Tab-separated table of C-alpha atoms in Angstrom:
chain	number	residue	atom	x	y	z
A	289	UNK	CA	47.818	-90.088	-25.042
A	290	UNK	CA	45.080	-92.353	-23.935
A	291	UNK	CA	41.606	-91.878	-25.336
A	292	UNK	CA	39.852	-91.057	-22.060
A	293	UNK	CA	42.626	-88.003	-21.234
A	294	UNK	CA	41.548	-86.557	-24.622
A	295	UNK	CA	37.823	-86.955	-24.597
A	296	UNK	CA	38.184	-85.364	-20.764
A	297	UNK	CA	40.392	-82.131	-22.430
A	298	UNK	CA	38.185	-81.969	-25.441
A	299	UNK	CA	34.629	-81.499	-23.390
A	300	UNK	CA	36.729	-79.240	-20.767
A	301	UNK	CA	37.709	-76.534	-23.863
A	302	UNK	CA	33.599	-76.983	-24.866
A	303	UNK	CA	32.374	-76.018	-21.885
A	304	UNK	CA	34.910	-73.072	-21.436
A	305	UNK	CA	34.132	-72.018	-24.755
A	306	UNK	CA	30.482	-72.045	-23.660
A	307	UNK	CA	30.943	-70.161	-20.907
A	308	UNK	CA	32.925	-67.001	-22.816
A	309	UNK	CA	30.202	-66.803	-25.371
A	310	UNK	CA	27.587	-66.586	-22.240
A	311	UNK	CA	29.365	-64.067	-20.680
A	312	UNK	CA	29.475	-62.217	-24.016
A	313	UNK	CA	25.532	-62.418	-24.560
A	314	UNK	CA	25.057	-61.286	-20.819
A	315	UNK	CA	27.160	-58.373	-21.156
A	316	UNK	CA	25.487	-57.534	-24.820
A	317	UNK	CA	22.099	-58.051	-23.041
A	318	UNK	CA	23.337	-55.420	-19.958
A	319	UNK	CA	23.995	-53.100	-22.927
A	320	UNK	CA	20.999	-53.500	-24.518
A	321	UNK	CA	19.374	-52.902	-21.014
A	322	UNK	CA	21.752	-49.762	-20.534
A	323	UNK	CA	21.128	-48.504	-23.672
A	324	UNK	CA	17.209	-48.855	-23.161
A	325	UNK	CA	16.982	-47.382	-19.367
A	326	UNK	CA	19.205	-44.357	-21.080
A	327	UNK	CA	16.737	-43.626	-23.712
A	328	UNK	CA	13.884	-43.917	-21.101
A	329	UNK	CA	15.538	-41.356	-18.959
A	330	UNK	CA	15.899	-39.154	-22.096
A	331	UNK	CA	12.272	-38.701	-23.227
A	332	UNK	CA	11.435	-38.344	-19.459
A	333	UNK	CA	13.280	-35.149	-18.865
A	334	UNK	CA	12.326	-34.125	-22.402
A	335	UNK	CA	8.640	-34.509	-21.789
A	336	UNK	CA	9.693	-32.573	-18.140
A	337	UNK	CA	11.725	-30.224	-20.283
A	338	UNK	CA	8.488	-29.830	-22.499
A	339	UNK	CA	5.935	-29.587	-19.804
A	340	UNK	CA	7.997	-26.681	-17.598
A	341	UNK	CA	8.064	-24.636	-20.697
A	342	UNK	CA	4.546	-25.086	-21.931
A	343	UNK	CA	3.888	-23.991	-18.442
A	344	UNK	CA	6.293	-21.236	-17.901
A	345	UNK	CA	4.614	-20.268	-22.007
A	346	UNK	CA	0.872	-20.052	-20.213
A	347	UNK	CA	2.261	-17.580	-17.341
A	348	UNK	CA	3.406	-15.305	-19.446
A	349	UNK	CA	0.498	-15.671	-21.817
A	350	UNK	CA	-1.627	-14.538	-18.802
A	351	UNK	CA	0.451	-10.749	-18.633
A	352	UNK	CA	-0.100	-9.175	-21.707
A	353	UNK	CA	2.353	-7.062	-22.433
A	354	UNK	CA	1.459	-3.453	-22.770
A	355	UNK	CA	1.036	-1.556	-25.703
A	356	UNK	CA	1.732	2.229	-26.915
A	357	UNK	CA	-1.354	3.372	-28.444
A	358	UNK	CA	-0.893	7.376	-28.961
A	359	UNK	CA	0.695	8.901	-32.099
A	360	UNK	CA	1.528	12.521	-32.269
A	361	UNK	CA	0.520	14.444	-35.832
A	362	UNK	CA	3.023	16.319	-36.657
A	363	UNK	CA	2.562	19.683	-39.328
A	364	UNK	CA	4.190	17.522	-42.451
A	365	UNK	CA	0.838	15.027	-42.152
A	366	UNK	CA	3.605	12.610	-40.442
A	367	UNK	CA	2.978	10.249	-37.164
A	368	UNK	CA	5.048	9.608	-34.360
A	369	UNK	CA	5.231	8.337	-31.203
A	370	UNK	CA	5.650	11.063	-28.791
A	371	UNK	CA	8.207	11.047	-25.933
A	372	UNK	CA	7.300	11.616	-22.323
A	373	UNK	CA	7.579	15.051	-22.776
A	374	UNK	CA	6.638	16.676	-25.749
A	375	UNK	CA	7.350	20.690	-25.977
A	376	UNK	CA	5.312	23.057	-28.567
A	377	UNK	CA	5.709	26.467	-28.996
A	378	UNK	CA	2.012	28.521	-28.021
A	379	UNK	CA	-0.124	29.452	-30.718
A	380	UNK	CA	0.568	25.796	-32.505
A	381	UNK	CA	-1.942	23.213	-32.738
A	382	UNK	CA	-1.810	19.873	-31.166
A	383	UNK	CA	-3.058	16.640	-32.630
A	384	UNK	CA	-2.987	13.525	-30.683
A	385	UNK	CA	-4.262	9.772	-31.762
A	386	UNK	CA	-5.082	6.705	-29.916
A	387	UNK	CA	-5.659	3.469	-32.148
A	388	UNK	CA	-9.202	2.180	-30.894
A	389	UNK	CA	-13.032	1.911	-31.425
A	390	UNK	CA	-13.401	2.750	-28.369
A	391	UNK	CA	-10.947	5.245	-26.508
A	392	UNK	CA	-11.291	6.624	-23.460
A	393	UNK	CA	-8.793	10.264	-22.625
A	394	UNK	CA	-7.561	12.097	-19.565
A	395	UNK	CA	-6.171	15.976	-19.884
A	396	UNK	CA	-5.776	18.976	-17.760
A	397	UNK	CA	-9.506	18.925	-16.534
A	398	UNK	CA	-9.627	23.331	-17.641
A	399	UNK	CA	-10.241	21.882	-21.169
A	400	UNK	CA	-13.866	20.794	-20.493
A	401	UNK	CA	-14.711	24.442	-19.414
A	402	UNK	CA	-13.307	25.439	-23.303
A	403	UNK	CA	-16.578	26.799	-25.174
A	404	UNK	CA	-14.744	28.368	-27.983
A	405	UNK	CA	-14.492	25.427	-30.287
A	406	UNK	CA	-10.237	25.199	-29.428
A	407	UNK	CA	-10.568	21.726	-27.926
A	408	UNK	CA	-12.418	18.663	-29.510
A	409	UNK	CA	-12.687	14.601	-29.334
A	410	UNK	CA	-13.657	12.807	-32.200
A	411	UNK	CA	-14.343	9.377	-32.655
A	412	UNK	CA	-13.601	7.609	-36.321
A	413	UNK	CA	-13.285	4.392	-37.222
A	414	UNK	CA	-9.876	3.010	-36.488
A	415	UNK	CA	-8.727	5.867	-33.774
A	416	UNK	CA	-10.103	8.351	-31.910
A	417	UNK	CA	-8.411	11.945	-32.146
A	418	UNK	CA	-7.692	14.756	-29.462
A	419	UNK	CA	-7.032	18.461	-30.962
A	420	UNK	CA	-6.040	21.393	-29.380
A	421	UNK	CA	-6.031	24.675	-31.871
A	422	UNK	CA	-4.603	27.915	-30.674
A	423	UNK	CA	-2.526	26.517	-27.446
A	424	UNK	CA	-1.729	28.789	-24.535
A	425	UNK	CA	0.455	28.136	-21.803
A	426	UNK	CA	-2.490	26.867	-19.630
A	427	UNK	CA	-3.020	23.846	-22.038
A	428	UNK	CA	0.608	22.664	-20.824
A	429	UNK	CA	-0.347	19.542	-18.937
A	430	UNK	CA	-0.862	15.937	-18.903
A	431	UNK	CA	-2.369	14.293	-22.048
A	432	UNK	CA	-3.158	10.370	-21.736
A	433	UNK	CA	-5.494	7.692	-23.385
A	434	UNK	CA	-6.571	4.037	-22.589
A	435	UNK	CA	-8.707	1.377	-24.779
A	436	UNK	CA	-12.017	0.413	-23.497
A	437	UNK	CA	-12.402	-3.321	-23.900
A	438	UNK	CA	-16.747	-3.222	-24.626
A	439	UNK	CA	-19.431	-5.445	-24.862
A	440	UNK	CA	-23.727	-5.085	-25.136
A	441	UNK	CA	-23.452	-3.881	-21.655
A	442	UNK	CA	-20.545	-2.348	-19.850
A	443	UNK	CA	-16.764	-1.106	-20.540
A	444	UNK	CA	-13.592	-1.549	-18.955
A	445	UNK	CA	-10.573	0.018	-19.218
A	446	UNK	CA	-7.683	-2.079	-20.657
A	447	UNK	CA	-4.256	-1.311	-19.351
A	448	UNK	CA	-2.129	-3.292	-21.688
A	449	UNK	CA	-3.059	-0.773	-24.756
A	450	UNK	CA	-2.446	2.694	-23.406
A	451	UNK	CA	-0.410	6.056	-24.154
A	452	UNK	CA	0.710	9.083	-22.307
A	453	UNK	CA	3.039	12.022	-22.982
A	454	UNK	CA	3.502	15.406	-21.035
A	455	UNK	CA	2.823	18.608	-22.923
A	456	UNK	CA	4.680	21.862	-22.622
A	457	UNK	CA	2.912	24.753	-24.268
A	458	UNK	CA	6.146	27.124	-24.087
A	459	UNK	CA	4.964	30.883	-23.818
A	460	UNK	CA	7.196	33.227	-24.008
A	461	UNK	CA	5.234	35.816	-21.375
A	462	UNK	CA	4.064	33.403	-19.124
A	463	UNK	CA	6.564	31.255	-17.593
A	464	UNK	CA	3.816	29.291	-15.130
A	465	UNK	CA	1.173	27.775	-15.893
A	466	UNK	CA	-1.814	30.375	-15.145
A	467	UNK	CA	-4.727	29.730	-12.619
A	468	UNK	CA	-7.867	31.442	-11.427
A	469	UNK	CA	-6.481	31.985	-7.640
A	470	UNK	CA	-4.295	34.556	-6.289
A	471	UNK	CA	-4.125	32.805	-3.247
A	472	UNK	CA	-4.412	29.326	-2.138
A	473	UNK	CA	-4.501	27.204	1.058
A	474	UNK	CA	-2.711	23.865	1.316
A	475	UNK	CA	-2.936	21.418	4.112
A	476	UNK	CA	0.897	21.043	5.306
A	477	UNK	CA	0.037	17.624	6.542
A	478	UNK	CA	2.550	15.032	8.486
A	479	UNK	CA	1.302	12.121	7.170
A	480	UNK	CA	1.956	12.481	3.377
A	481	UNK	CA	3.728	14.278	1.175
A	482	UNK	CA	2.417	17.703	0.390
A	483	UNK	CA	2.661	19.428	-3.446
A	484	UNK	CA	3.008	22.671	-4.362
A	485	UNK	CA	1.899	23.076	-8.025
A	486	UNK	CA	4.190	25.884	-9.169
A	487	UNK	CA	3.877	24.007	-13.138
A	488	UNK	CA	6.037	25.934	-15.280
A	489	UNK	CA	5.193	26.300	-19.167
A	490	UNK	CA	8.649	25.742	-20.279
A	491	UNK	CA	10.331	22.837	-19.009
A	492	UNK	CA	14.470	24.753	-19.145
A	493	UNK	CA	13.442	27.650	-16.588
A	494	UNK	CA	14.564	27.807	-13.441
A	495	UNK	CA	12.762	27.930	-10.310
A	496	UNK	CA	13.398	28.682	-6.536
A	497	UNK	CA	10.975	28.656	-3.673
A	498	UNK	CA	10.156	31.920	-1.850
A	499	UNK	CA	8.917	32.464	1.928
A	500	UNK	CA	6.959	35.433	1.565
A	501	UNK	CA	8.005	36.644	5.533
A	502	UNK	CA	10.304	36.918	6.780
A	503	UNK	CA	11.780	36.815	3.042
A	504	UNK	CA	13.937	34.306	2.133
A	505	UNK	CA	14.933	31.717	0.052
A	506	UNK	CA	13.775	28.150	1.016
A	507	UNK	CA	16.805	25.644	0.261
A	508	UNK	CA	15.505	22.888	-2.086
A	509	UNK	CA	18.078	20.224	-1.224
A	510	UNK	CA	16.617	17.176	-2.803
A	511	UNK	CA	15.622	15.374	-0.081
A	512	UNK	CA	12.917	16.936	2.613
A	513	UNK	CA	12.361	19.241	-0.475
A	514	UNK	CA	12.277	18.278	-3.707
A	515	UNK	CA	11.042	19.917	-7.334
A	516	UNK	CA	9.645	18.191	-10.394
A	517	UNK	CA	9.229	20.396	-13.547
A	518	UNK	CA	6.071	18.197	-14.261
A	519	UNK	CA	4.165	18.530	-10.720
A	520	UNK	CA	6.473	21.607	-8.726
A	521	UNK	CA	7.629	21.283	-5.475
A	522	UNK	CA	7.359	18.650	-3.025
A	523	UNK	CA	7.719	18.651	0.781
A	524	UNK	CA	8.063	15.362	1.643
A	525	UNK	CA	8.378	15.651	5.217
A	526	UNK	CA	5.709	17.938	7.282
A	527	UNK	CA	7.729	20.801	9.667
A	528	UNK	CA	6.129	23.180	11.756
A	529	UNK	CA	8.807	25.975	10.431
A	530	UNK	CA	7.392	25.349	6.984
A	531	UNK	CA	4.222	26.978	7.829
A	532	UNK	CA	3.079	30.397	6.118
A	533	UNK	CA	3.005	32.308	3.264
A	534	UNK	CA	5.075	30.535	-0.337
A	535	UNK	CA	5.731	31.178	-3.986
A	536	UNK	CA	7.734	30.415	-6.468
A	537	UNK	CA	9.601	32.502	-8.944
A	538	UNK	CA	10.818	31.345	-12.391
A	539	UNK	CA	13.469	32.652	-14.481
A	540	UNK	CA	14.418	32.226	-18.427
A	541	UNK	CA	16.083	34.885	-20.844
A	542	UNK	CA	15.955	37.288	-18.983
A	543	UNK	CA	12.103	36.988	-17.780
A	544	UNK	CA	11.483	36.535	-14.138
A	545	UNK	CA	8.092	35.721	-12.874
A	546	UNK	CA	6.055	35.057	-9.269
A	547	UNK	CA	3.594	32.212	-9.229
A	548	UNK	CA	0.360	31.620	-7.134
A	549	UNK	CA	1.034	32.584	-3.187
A	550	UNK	CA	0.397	29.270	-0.699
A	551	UNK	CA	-0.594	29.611	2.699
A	552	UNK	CA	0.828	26.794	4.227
A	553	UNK	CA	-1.447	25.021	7.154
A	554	UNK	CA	0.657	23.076	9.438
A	555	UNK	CA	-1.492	20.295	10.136
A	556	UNK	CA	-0.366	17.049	12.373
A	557	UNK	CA	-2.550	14.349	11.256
A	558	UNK	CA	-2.629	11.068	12.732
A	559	UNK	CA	-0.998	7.754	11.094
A	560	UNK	CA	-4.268	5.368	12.216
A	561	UNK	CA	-7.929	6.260	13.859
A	562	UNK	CA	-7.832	6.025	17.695
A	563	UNK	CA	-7.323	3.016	19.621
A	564	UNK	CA	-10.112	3.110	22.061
A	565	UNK	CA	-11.341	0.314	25.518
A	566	UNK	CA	-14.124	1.469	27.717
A	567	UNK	CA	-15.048	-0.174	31.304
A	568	UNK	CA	-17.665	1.017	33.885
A	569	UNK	CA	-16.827	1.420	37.364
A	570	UNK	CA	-19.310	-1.850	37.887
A	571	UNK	CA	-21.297	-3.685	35.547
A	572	UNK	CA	-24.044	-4.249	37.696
A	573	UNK	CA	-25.631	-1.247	39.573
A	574	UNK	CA	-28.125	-0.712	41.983
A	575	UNK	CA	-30.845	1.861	41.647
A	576	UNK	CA	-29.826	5.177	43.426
A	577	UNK	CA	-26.191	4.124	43.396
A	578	UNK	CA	-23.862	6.388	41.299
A	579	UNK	CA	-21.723	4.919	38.627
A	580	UNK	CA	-19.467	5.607	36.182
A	581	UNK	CA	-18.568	4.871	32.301
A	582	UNK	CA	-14.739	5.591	31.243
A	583	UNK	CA	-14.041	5.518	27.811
A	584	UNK	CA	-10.088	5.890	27.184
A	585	UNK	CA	-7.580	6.266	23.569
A	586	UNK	CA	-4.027	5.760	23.242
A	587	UNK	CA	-2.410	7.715	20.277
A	588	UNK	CA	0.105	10.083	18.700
A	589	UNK	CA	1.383	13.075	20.971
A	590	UNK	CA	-0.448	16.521	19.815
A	591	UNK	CA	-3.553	14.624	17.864
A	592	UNK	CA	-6.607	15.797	19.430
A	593	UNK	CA	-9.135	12.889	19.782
A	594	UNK	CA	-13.009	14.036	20.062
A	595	UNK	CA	-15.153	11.941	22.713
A	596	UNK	CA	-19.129	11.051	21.608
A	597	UNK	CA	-21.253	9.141	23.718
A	598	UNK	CA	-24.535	7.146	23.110
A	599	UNK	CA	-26.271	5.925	26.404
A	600	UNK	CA	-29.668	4.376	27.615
A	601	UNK	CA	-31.522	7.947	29.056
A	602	UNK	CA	-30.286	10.105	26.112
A	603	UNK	CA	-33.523	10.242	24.165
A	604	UNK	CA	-35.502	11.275	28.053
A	605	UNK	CA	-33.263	14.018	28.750
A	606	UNK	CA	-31.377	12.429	31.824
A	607	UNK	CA	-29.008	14.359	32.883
A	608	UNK	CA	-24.952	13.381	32.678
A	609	UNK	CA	-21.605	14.558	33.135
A	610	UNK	CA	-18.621	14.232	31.338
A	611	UNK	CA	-15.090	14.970	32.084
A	612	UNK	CA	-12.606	14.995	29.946
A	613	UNK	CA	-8.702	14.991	30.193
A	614	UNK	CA	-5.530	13.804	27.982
A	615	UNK	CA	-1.929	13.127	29.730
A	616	UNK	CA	1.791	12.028	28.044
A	617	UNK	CA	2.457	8.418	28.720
A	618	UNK	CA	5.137	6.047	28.077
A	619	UNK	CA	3.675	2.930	26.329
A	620	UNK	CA	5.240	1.024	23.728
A	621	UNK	CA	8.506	1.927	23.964
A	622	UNK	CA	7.622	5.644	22.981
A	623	UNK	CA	5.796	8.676	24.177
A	624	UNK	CA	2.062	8.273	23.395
A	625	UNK	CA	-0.845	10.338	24.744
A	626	UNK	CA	-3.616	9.108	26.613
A	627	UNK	CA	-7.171	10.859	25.807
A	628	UNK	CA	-10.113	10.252	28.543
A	629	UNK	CA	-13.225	10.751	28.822
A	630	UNK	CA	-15.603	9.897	31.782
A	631	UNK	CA	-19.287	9.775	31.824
A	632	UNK	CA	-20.801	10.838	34.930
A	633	UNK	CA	-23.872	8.922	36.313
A	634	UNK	CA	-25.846	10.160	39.500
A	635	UNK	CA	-28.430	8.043	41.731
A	636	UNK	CA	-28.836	5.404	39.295
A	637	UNK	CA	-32.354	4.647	37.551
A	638	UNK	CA	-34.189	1.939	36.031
A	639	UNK	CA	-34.050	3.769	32.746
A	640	UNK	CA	-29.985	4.321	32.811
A	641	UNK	CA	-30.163	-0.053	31.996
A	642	UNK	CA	-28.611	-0.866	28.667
A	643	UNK	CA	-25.956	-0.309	26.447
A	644	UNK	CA	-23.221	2.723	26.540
A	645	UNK	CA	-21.241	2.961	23.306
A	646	UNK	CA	-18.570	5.703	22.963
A	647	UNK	CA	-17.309	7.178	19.899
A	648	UNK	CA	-13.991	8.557	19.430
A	649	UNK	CA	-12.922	10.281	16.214
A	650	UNK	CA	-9.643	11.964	15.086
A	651	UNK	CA	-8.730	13.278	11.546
A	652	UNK	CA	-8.015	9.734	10.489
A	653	UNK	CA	-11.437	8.263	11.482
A	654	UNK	CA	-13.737	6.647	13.866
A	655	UNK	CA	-13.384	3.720	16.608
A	656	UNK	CA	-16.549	3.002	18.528
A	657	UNK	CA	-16.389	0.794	21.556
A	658	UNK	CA	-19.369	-0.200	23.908
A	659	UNK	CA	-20.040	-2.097	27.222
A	660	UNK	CA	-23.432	-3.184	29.104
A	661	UNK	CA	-24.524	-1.875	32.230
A	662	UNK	CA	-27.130	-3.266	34.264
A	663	UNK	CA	-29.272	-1.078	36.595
A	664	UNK	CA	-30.994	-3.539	39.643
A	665	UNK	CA	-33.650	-2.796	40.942
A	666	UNK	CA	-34.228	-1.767	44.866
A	667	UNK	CA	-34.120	-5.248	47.075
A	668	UNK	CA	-35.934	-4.839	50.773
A	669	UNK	CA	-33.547	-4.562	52.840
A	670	UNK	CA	-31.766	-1.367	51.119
A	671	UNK	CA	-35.029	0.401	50.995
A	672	UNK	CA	-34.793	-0.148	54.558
């Protein structure tokens, strides 16, 4: 073979040997580079990872969570935390504590007309301590406390560290709780739910609502009527054919009791105060002229709306009419009544100038609207 043929092959297989180890380095580098941009992307989404839950760690640090401060002594000298309900037998002493230096209560409100030493509050270091000694069936109510959160100046209640548990003082002779009325009235009203308070001291007896006349029983069927041994019974929707004379009657072993008599006051209140415009028949009146002021509110069918008017000669005695009327309109898709009231002005004078503001008022509250009239005086050529 000559010598030129060889030297040709010989740098040929350098160069290609060259050129494997450089595509060998560049892939090494791309793995280096791979490698890098991987571990990169790690520590980002770990320092992400780290961030969201630092975050999601001051959120919840910002809602406490709420605490159970009350313990119920029991006769053995042992604490416990008491239930929702709690039942005692009359005669037996209740002990309540609520950890706190400063403790604020809440109990059937009765207690603070006790003179006879049965009920106390004290104050010690750690808790503060709620007794009642010789229960009756009257003491059967609610029994909560709350810590005060105090500095030099002011307190304020905190609501993570609270406690609250429902009392029954069971009494054998008196199945409801007793109060100072025979008789009571009670709004029947449409626009919220309405409570009779027929609390019974024993939390197994059974109780039925009673119209008085024509007797009957009422059917309690869960829904429109309702009965909760902690509160009684609750109407939650107002009916005219609910109105009159109710009681309740309890039953356990054998003893069967009445309760307090309601007089139930159908009352149809309205869901929002009036909605109320007011015009005058011209804004701009000459003197001797006769004008008018019409004040006008759209609302609920059956709600009575009571007209009030403010008007330049009020305070000098000038004499005005009103008139008042109400009709059923259709507005809105819906029956609504229209109340109206128009104020009468005769022979206008310089002193009926200025502002006339009408008030109209239902059981919900006010709505005042006004409007300016302006009284001119007499030109020339009228006079003539």
């Amino acid at each position: 073979m000559k010598p030129g043929l060889i030297f040709l092959l010989i740098c040929l297989s350098t160069l290609l040997l060259e050129f494997v180890e450089c595509q060998k380095d560049q892939k090494g580098i791309k793995k280096i580079a791979k490698s890098k941009k991987q571990n990169v992307e790690k520590k980002v989404k770990a320092a992400a990872a780290a961030k969201s839950k630092s975050k999601r760690k001051m959120k919840k640090a910002k809602v406490p969570a709420k605490i159970s401060i009350m313990t119920h002594l029991l006769e053995k000298g042992k604490l416990q935390k008491p239930s929702d309900t709690v039942v005692i037998p009359s005669g037996e002493r209740l002990v309540l504590r609520c950890k706190g230096k400063h403790i604020s209560w809440a109990y059937p409100s009765y207690l603070d007309e006790e003179n006879d030493g049965r009920f106390s509050i004290a104050q010690r270091k750690r808790y503060s301590q709620l007794v009642v000694a010789n229960s009756t069936g009257a003491d059967t109510g609610e029994y909560s406390c709350w810590a005060l959160d105090c500095d030099t100046e002011t307190c304020r209640r905190d609501d993570s560290k609270t406690g609250s548990s429902y009392v029954f003082f069971t009494d054998p002779r008196e199945l409801f709780v007793p109060t100072n009325d025979y008789y009571e009235a009670i709004q029947l009203r449409t626009d919220r739910p309405t409570t009779l308070p027929c609390q019974v001291t024993n939390p197994l007896a059974q109780v039925s609502l009673h119209r008085e006349f024509p007797p009957e029983v009422i059917p309690v069927d869960g829904k429109l009527i309702t009965f909760h041994v902690k509160k009684g019974f609750v109407i939650h929707k107002a009916l005219p054919l609910f109105a009159g004379t109710v009681y309740c009657v309890a039953s356990y072993r054998g003893l069967m009791q009445s309760s307090t008599k309601y007089l139930l006051i159908y009352t149809n209140y309205p869901s929002a105060p009036p909605s109320a415009k007011i015009s005058a028949s011209s804004s701009s009146v000459p003197v001797g002229v006769n004008f008018n002021v019409t004040c006008t509110a759209l609302g609920e069918t059956d709600i009575e709306v009571e007209f009030t008017w403010e008007f330049p000669g009020q305070q000098l005695g000038r004499p005005t009419y009103t008139r008042e009327s109400q009709e059923p309109v259709y507005a809105d898709g819906q029956m609504r009544q229209l109340s109206q009231s128009v104020l009468l002005v005769d022979e206008a004078r310089p002193v009926d100038d200025g502002l006339y503001k009408c008030v109209t008022q239902n059981l919900q509250g006010k709505t005042t609207v006004s409007t300016h009239v302006n009284v001119l005086p007499r030109t020339s050529s009228s006079q003539t």
